[in-house]
Amino acid sequence: MSEQTQSDDVKIPAQAAAPAQETLTNAGPVEAAAGNASGETAAGPEPESGPADAAAVTDAADDTVQPAEATSPMSVVPGPRKRLRDRRGLRAAARWTAAVVVFAVLGGATAYAVTQPERSEIPGLETPDDGRWTYPALKLPRLPAGAPRALDEKRNTGGRHHADLRTLLLPVPSGAKRDTSFPDRGGWLPTADFVGIYPEGDRRKDRALLEDNTLRHIAARAWTMPDGTRTEVYLLQFITSPYTTRVRNELIIPAGFAQAPQPQTDTTWSEGDADSAVPEGEMVNVYDEAAPRGATHLRAAYITAGDTLAVIHMEKPKTQSAVPFHQTVLLQAQLLG
């Protein structure tokens, strides 16, 4: 989210400039009038005059010229004063400018404050605690140069994952205790250990099914949450995607596990948005143990992604919510995409 700061352009009314020669122009007619009076006197016959008459003429001339010389131009023609509207405009412009600066500072401070605390610490933005687990940031491993993605049907018709399958295992969520009996990244899980999740009477058949359909290896990881929920993630890799699909079909028709020989399809998966978030080209089959149940509640899923079949096996004492289970299935599907 980007933030834009808007500022209102305040238009200040233009002020009329005072004419520079106005004083001199107004003073002109005064001097001209005096000049005309002198001219008319000079144009008539000049009578003889003595010293007294000369003094009288001089005094008359002084009476005519003296006011123009003694009066200050600024007092005769005062310069234009700023109109009241102009002063009000300047004050309004100053107030608007100050308001824009204040709002910009407050907006920047608010944006900084919102980005600092956790989302749950901001009033009105709390995310309801719906039971989701906190997983580390997911990061896809780097593929060899020029290698296509597993679900690139044009460049990778066999759906092969070129990355090490163990790097595609979903990481352990926060607060969980990892089961060190599973190989994790240290190696591959024996096929006999994997088929232990199925009913005892089906294990030999299931093991033969895997080996006959070009099973290469099994990556696995398991952990237990503080509430007792145990999650096991298995990634089975075959030569090409057709073998993956064939094994999946054999395992889900009919679906059955040691804990739940006849689980039902999890309808809550298709009712939500999880199915639409699965990468294109993958298929997810989700199951839920039907009631009445035993001491634990089982949820399980198959994810078909190219040459790999992922199996999510999750058990919890009494009853478990679908939220962390669906979250786990979806994140593992995204890692395989």
Short mmCIF file of N, CA and C in Angstrom, two decimals, residues 3 54 74 267 332:
data_model
loop_
_atom_site.label_atom_id
_atom_site.label_comp_id
_atom_site.label_asym_id
_atom_site.label_seq_id
_atom_site.Cartn_x
_atom_site.Cartn_y
_atom_site.Cartn_z
N GLU A 3 1.32 5.39 -0.02
CA GLU A 3 0.65 6.54 0.53
C GLU A 3 0.96 7.75 -0.31
N ALA A 54 8.81 95.69 -6.92
CA ALA A 54 9.57 94.43 -7.14
C ALA A 54 9.44 93.51 -5.96
N MET A 74 4.70 62.54 -0.52
CA MET A 74 4.02 61.42 0.11
C MET A 74 2.75 61.87 0.80
N THR A 267 -15.89 -32.93 3.50
CA THR A 267 -16.66 -31.97 2.71
C THR A 267 -16.33 -30.53 3.05
N GLN A 332 1.73 -27.57 1.97
CA GLN A 332 2.53 -28.62 1.35
C GLN A 332 2.24 -28.69 -0.15
#
